[in-house]
Short mmCIF file of C-alpha atoms and ligand atoms in Angstrom, two decimals:
data_model
loop_
_atom_site.label_atom_id
_atom_site.label_comp_id
_atom_site.label_asym_id
_atom_site.label_seq_id
_atom_site.Cartn_x
_atom_site.Cartn_y
_atom_site.Cartn_z
CA MET A 1 7.40 -11.52 -5.94
CA HIS A 2 4.78 -13.81 -7.49
CA ASP A 3 5.59 -14.79 -11.08
CA TYR A 4 2.53 -15.41 -13.28
CA THR A 5 4.54 -16.98 -16.11
CA ARG A 6 3.27 -20.45 -17.09
CA THR A 7 0.79 -20.54 -14.21
CA THR A 8 -2.86 -21.39 -14.95
CA ALA A 9 -5.37 -18.73 -13.89
CA LEU A 10 -9.13 -19.22 -13.83
CA VAL A 11 -10.97 -15.91 -14.19
CA THR A 12 -14.73 -15.71 -13.63
CA GLY A 13 -16.76 -13.01 -15.32
CA ALA A 14 -14.15 -12.86 -18.07
CA SER A 15 -16.51 -12.06 -20.96
CA LYS A 16 -16.29 -8.28 -20.48
CA GLY A 17 -15.43 -5.48 -18.07
CA LEU A 18 -12.90 -6.06 -15.35
CA GLY A 19 -12.76 -9.83 -15.91
CA GLU A 20 -11.75 -9.34 -19.53
CA ALA A 21 -9.07 -6.92 -18.33
CA TYR A 22 -7.79 -9.45 -15.78
CA ALA A 23 -7.63 -12.08 -18.52
CA ARG A 24 -5.71 -9.83 -20.93
CA GLU A 25 -3.31 -8.66 -18.23
CA LEU A 26 -2.65 -12.19 -16.97
CA ALA A 27 -1.97 -13.40 -20.51
CA SER A 28 0.44 -10.51 -21.07
CA ARG A 29 2.27 -11.73 -17.95
CA GLY A 30 2.52 -15.25 -19.39
CA ALA A 31 -0.34 -17.02 -17.60
CA HIS A 32 -2.46 -19.72 -19.22
CA LEU A 33 -6.16 -19.00 -18.81
CA VAL A 34 -9.48 -20.62 -18.10
CA LEU A 35 -12.23 -18.09 -18.86
CA VAL A 36 -15.64 -18.46 -17.21
CA ALA A 37 -18.92 -16.57 -17.78
CA ARG A 38 -22.35 -17.21 -19.29
CA SER A 39 -21.57 -15.69 -22.70
CA GLY A 40 -19.71 -18.53 -24.39
CA ASP A 41 -19.43 -16.66 -27.70
CA ALA A 42 -17.85 -13.61 -26.09
CA LEU A 43 -15.42 -15.85 -24.19
CA GLU A 44 -14.44 -17.71 -27.37
CA ALA A 45 -13.88 -14.41 -29.19
CA LEU A 46 -11.69 -13.12 -26.36
CA ALA A 47 -9.82 -16.45 -26.17
CA GLY A 48 -9.05 -16.21 -29.89
CA GLN A 49 -7.68 -12.68 -29.54
CA ILE A 50 -5.52 -13.63 -26.56
CA ARG A 51 -4.14 -16.75 -28.28
CA GLU A 52 -3.16 -14.61 -31.28
CA ALA A 53 -1.40 -12.03 -29.11
CA HIS A 54 0.32 -14.29 -26.56
CA SER A 55 1.83 -17.79 -26.43
CA VAL A 56 -0.55 -19.05 -23.76
CA ARG A 57 -3.21 -21.75 -23.58
CA VAL A 58 -6.74 -20.39 -23.21
CA ASP A 59 -9.75 -22.57 -22.38
CA VAL A 60 -13.35 -21.48 -22.07
CA ILE A 61 -16.06 -22.74 -19.71
CA ALA A 62 -19.56 -21.32 -20.24
CA ALA A 63 -21.40 -21.43 -16.91
CA ASP A 64 -24.17 -19.57 -15.12
CA LEU A 65 -22.72 -18.87 -11.68
CA SER A 66 -26.13 -18.00 -10.27
CA ASP A 67 -26.88 -21.73 -10.51
CA ARG A 68 -26.04 -23.18 -7.12
CA ARG A 69 -24.44 -26.27 -8.71
CA SER A 70 -22.18 -24.15 -10.89
CA ALA A 71 -19.02 -24.26 -8.76
CA HIS A 72 -19.01 -28.07 -8.96
CA ALA A 73 -19.79 -27.93 -12.69
CA VAL A 74 -16.91 -25.51 -13.34
CA VAL A 75 -14.43 -27.61 -11.37
CA ASP A 76 -15.62 -30.77 -13.18
CA ALA A 77 -14.99 -28.97 -16.48
CA VAL A 78 -11.50 -27.95 -15.29
CA ASP A 79 -10.82 -31.61 -14.46
CA ASP A 80 -12.05 -32.67 -17.91
CA LEU A 81 -9.50 -30.25 -19.39
CA GLY A 82 -6.80 -31.91 -17.28
CA LEU A 83 -5.77 -28.63 -15.65
CA ASP A 84 -4.61 -27.57 -12.19
CA VAL A 85 -5.63 -24.02 -11.32
CA ASP A 86 -2.79 -22.03 -9.73
CA LEU A 87 -4.65 -18.72 -9.46
CA LEU A 88 -8.41 -18.28 -8.99
CA VAL A 89 -9.69 -14.79 -9.79
CA ASN A 90 -13.24 -14.65 -8.47
CA ASN A 91 -14.29 -11.58 -10.44
CA ALA A 92 -17.83 -12.34 -11.68
CA GLY A 93 -20.31 -10.12 -9.92
CA THR A 94 -23.56 -8.31 -10.44
CA GLY A 95 -25.18 -5.58 -8.46
CA ALA A 96 -28.81 -4.82 -7.96
CA VAL A 97 -29.26 -1.06 -7.85
CA GLY A 98 -32.26 1.02 -6.81
CA PRO A 99 -34.59 1.00 -3.81
CA PHE A 100 -34.46 -2.56 -2.42
CA LEU A 101 -38.21 -2.98 -1.97
CA GLY A 102 -39.07 -1.38 -5.29
CA ARG A 103 -36.88 -3.57 -7.49
CA PRO A 104 -37.53 -7.11 -8.78
CA LEU A 105 -36.37 -9.88 -6.45
CA GLY A 106 -34.91 -12.17 -9.14
CA PRO A 107 -31.78 -10.16 -10.05
CA THR A 108 -31.13 -9.45 -6.37
CA LEU A 109 -31.11 -13.14 -5.49
CA GLN A 110 -29.01 -13.95 -8.56
CA SER A 111 -26.53 -11.34 -7.45
CA VAL A 112 -26.27 -12.97 -4.02
CA ASP A 113 -25.69 -16.36 -5.66
CA VAL A 114 -23.03 -15.08 -8.07
CA ASN A 115 -21.25 -12.73 -5.64
CA ILE A 116 -21.33 -15.06 -2.63
CA THR A 117 -22.46 -18.65 -3.27
CA ALA A 118 -20.42 -19.32 -6.41
CA LEU A 119 -17.40 -17.48 -5.00
CA VAL A 120 -17.45 -19.52 -1.79
CA GLY A 121 -17.95 -22.75 -3.75
CA LEU A 122 -15.01 -22.11 -6.09
CA VAL A 123 -12.76 -21.06 -3.21
CA HIS A 124 -13.66 -24.23 -1.31
CA LEU A 125 -13.24 -26.64 -4.19
CA LEU A 126 -10.16 -25.13 -5.84
CA GLY A 127 -8.61 -23.84 -2.59
CA ALA A 128 -8.58 -27.35 -1.09
CA ARG A 129 -6.63 -28.59 -4.11
CA MET A 130 -4.17 -25.71 -3.79
CA ILE A 131 -3.60 -26.56 -0.13
CA ALA A 132 -3.01 -30.21 -1.07
CA ARG A 133 -0.44 -29.11 -3.69
CA GLY A 134 1.16 -26.63 -1.24
CA HIS A 135 0.83 -23.61 -3.50
CA GLY A 136 -1.72 -21.39 -5.18
CA GLY A 137 -3.45 -18.05 -5.04
CA ILE A 138 -6.96 -16.68 -4.78
CA VAL A 139 -8.03 -13.13 -5.62
CA ASN A 140 -11.59 -12.31 -4.62
CA VAL A 141 -12.87 -9.14 -6.25
CA ALA A 142 -14.94 -7.25 -3.68
CA SER A 143 -15.38 -3.46 -3.92
CA THR A 144 -14.97 -0.24 -1.97
CA ALA A 145 -18.73 -0.81 -1.46
CA ALA A 146 -17.69 -3.54 1.02
CA PHE A 147 -16.69 -1.02 3.68
CA GLN A 148 -20.04 0.57 4.48
CA PRO A 149 -23.79 -0.01 4.07
CA MET A 150 -25.03 1.56 0.83
CA PRO A 151 -28.70 2.55 0.57
CA TYR A 152 -30.01 1.89 -2.99
CA GLN A 153 -27.27 -0.71 -3.44
CA ALA A 154 -28.19 -2.42 -0.17
CA SER A 155 -27.84 -6.09 -1.10
CA TYR A 156 -24.88 -5.48 -3.45
CA ALA A 157 -22.81 -3.71 -0.78
CA ALA A 158 -23.75 -6.44 1.70
CA THR A 159 -22.51 -9.17 -0.66
CA LYS A 160 -19.21 -7.32 -0.97
CA ALA A 161 -18.98 -6.94 2.83
CA PHE A 162 -19.31 -10.73 2.93
CA VAL A 163 -16.47 -11.11 0.41
CA LEU A 164 -14.27 -8.74 2.43
CA SER A 165 -14.85 -10.51 5.76
CA PHE A 166 -14.65 -14.02 4.27
CA THR A 167 -11.45 -13.28 2.36
CA GLU A 168 -9.63 -11.66 5.26
CA ALA A 169 -10.51 -14.56 7.58
CA LEU A 170 -9.48 -17.16 5.01
CA ALA A 171 -6.19 -15.36 4.31
CA GLU A 172 -5.32 -15.78 7.98
CA GLU A 173 -6.44 -19.44 8.04
CA VAL A 174 -4.14 -20.37 5.16
CA ARG A 175 -1.16 -18.23 6.22
CA GLY A 176 2.02 -20.29 5.91
CA THR A 177 0.49 -23.00 3.71
CA GLY A 178 1.88 -21.76 0.40
CA VAL A 179 -1.59 -20.60 -0.64
CA ARG A 180 -2.26 -16.84 -0.60
CA VAL A 181 -5.64 -15.15 -0.56
CA MET A 182 -6.26 -11.47 -1.40
CA ALA A 183 -9.34 -9.28 -1.62
CA ALA A 184 -9.35 -6.59 -4.30
CA HIS A 185 -11.46 -3.48 -3.76
CA PRO A 186 -11.88 -1.48 -6.95
CA GLY A 187 -13.83 1.76 -6.82
CA ALA A 188 -16.03 2.94 -9.66
CA THR A 189 -14.60 1.39 -12.83
CA ASP A 190 -15.59 2.09 -16.42
CA THR A 191 -17.44 -1.14 -17.29
CA GLY A 192 -20.97 -2.17 -18.24
CA PHE A 193 -21.81 -2.81 -14.59
CA PHE A 194 -25.08 -0.85 -14.73
CA ASP A 195 -26.05 -1.97 -18.24
CA GLY A 196 -29.74 -2.74 -18.56
CA THR A 197 -30.73 -0.09 -16.02
CA THR A 198 -31.05 3.68 -16.04
CA ALA A 199 -28.20 3.94 -13.50
CA SER A 200 -24.85 5.30 -14.62
CA MET A 201 -21.50 6.25 -13.13
CA ASN A 202 -19.88 9.68 -13.15
CA PRO A 203 -17.29 9.18 -15.95
CA LYS A 204 -14.90 11.62 -14.22
CA ALA A 205 -14.84 9.34 -11.17
CA THR A 206 -14.19 6.01 -12.90
CA ASP A 207 -10.95 4.13 -13.43
CA ALA A 208 -9.98 2.20 -16.56
CA PRO A 209 -10.43 -1.59 -16.18
CA ALA A 210 -6.93 -2.28 -17.58
CA ASP A 211 -5.34 -0.08 -14.88
CA VAL A 212 -7.41 -1.71 -12.14
CA ALA A 213 -6.48 -5.20 -13.36
CA ALA A 214 -2.76 -4.41 -13.58
CA ARG A 215 -2.66 -2.86 -10.11
CA THR A 216 -4.56 -5.80 -8.61
CA LEU A 217 -2.08 -8.29 -10.07
CA ASP A 218 0.89 -6.15 -8.98
CA ASP A 219 -0.49 -6.09 -5.42
CA PHE A 220 -0.99 -9.85 -5.41
CA ALA A 221 2.53 -10.35 -6.78
CA ARG A 222 3.87 -8.20 -3.92
CA GLY A 223 2.26 -10.53 -1.37
CA ARG A 224 -0.53 -8.19 -0.25
CA PHE A 225 -3.75 -9.60 1.22
CA LEU A 226 -5.63 -6.39 0.47
CA SER A 227 -5.64 -4.39 -2.78
CA PHE A 228 -7.13 -0.98 -3.56
CA PRO A 229 -6.47 -0.92 -7.30
CA GLY A 230 -8.40 2.28 -8.00
CA ARG A 231 -7.40 5.91 -7.59
CA ALA A 232 -6.06 7.05 -4.21
CA SER A 233 -9.28 8.84 -3.19
CA GLN A 234 -11.12 5.51 -3.35
CA ARG A 235 -8.72 3.94 -0.87
CA ALA A 236 -9.29 6.91 1.44
CA GLY A 237 -13.05 6.50 1.03
CA ALA A 238 -12.78 2.97 2.39
CA PHE A 239 -11.10 4.15 5.59
CA VAL A 240 -13.27 7.17 6.47
CA PRO A 241 -16.25 4.99 7.52
CA ARG A 242 -14.12 3.48 10.30
CA LEU A 243 -13.91 6.88 11.97
CA LEU A 244 -17.62 7.78 11.97
CA PRO A 245 -20.73 6.31 13.68
CA ARG A 246 -22.34 3.69 11.42
CA GLY A 247 -25.63 5.58 11.27
CA THR A 248 -23.84 8.69 10.04
CA VAL A 249 -21.96 6.70 7.41
CA THR A 250 -25.17 5.12 6.13
CA ARG A 251 -26.89 8.51 5.85
CA LEU A 252 -23.88 9.87 3.96
CA THR A 253 -23.79 6.97 1.48
CA GLY A 254 -27.57 7.25 1.09
CA ASN A 255 -27.19 10.95 0.25
CA LEU A 256 -24.40 10.17 -2.20
CA ASN A 257 -26.47 7.55 -4.02
CA ARG A 258 -29.51 9.88 -4.07
CA ARG A 259 -27.31 12.48 -5.78
CA LEU A 260 -26.55 9.80 -8.40
CA GLY A 261 -30.31 9.26 -8.79
CA PHE A 262 -30.17 5.65 -7.59
CA GLN A 263 -33.48 6.01 -5.71
CA ASP A 264 -35.23 6.35 -9.10
CA VAL A 265 -33.45 3.59 -11.03
CA SER A 266 -35.52 1.46 -13.37
CA ASP A 267 -34.78 -1.23 -15.95
CA LEU A 268 -34.40 -0.27 -19.59
CA ASP A 269 -36.16 -3.56 -20.44
CA PRO A 270 -39.11 -3.73 -18.02
CA ALA A 271 -39.37 -7.54 -18.47
CA ARG A 272 -35.85 -8.00 -17.04
CA GLY A 273 -35.62 -10.17 -13.97
CA LYS A 274 -39.34 -10.82 -13.58
N1 NAP B 1 -17.46 -1.58 -12.32
C1 NAP B 1 -17.31 -1.13 -11.08
O1 NAP B 1 -17.45 0.08 -10.81
C2 NAP B 1 -16.91 -2.07 -9.97
C3 NAP B 1 -16.44 -1.51 -8.77
C4 NAP B 1 -16.04 -2.35 -7.74
C5 NAP B 1 -16.13 -3.72 -7.90
N2 NAP B 1 -16.60 -4.25 -9.06
C6 NAP B 1 -16.69 -5.69 -9.18
O2 NAP B 1 -15.93 -6.11 -10.30
C7 NAP B 1 -16.45 -7.33 -10.78
C8 NAP B 1 -16.65 -7.23 -12.29
O3 NAP B 1 -17.62 -6.23 -12.54
P1 NAP B 1 -17.65 -5.39 -13.89
O4 NAP B 1 -17.75 -3.98 -13.50
O5 NAP B 1 -16.59 -5.83 -14.80
O6 NAP B 1 -19.09 -5.80 -14.43
P2 NAP B 1 -19.57 -6.24 -15.89
O7 NAP B 1 -18.91 -5.44 -16.94
O8 NAP B 1 -21.07 -6.22 -15.79
O9 NAP B 1 -19.06 -7.75 -16.02
C9 NAP B 1 -19.59 -8.74 -15.17
C10 NAP B 1 -19.01 -10.08 -15.56
O10 NAP B 1 -19.61 -11.09 -14.71
C11 NAP B 1 -20.20 -12.07 -15.52
N3 NAP B 1 -21.44 -12.58 -14.93
C12 NAP B 1 -22.52 -11.89 -14.53
N4 NAP B 1 -23.48 -12.73 -14.11
C13 NAP B 1 -22.97 -13.98 -14.27
C14 NAP B 1 -23.50 -15.26 -14.04
N5 NAP B 1 -24.76 -15.45 -13.57
N6 NAP B 1 -22.72 -16.34 -14.30
C15 NAP B 1 -21.47 -16.17 -14.79
N7 NAP B 1 -20.92 -14.97 -15.02
C16 NAP B 1 -21.67 -13.89 -14.77
C17 NAP B 1 -20.52 -11.37 -16.84
O11 NAP B 1 -20.52 -12.30 -17.91
P3 NAP B 1 -21.84 -12.89 -18.63
O12 NAP B 1 -22.86 -11.79 -18.65
O13 NAP B 1 -21.32 -13.32 -19.94
O14 NAP B 1 -22.24 -14.05 -17.78
C18 NAP B 1 -19.32 -10.45 -16.98
O15 NAP B 1 -18.24 -11.15 -17.55
C19 NAP B 1 -17.75 -7.57 -10.01
O16 NAP B 1 -17.51 -8.49 -8.96
C20 NAP B 1 -18.09 -6.21 -9.46
O17 NAP B 1 -18.86 -6.29 -8.29
C21 NAP B 1 -16.98 -3.45 -10.12
#
């Protein structure tokens, strides 16, 4: 069983949502934290709350992970702090939603850079150090969206399919090294994921971020390489697509997202992402 006490965990996307929940849960389990996101003020506020509640060190690194140099910049900042990262939680992620060709390109490309490029960069840079030290852990937050194409979330689901495939392959590459790699696949979770757009989630179908974070960390502690930290039906939803022809699955997910109105999504601030 993995013990988080007195380990140092770097959590990306820690300013709100699931990342904030991972940070709070890790601190409650005794881990020191490095919090990463763009919103430095929100990170500092969270760091202050966590320091008050728990006897752990909390550092903050404000970084835009859609900048292709950001992985190097974050690791340089970790070095400046004199820290070794024992657990990397690659949680930061954004998701373009709506008809692919009808939505602005900027947020879509930023999503690819945050969800894939920064994640791969941090895994490479920090993972190599873990291998050299002979221990460490990496949790890549993917999604149940990783398991099938999703019309109206086309590029988002594809980025998560990348994370799924990449993480499973890497977990096998590092087996036996003392470094463990796990992909976490939350389902719909009650966060601000769709903020700034007219899209919304069905509140009856969402899980609480604190529950998702706790289950993810329990699964990692148990040595799993795969975590479905949401409700049981979401785990089942990830396996059904394996049994059906891909074209059928894509039509079904397209129908599901049409029922959620994702084909008509627009931005609340029309200047966003231009
Ligand atoms: N909510 C869901 O239903 C759900 C389901 C499955 C998987 N997930 C995954 O869970 C992860 C967290 O999502 P969430 O629901 O918690 O979303 P969220 O509430 O929107 O939080 C996203 C986090 O990522 C950070 N972030 C976004 N763009 C960034 C950038 N360019 N550079 C650095 N940080 C950036 C945000 O911080 P700043 O804005 O301060 O930068 C924020 O801390 C994502 O990988 C998402 O794909 C979510």
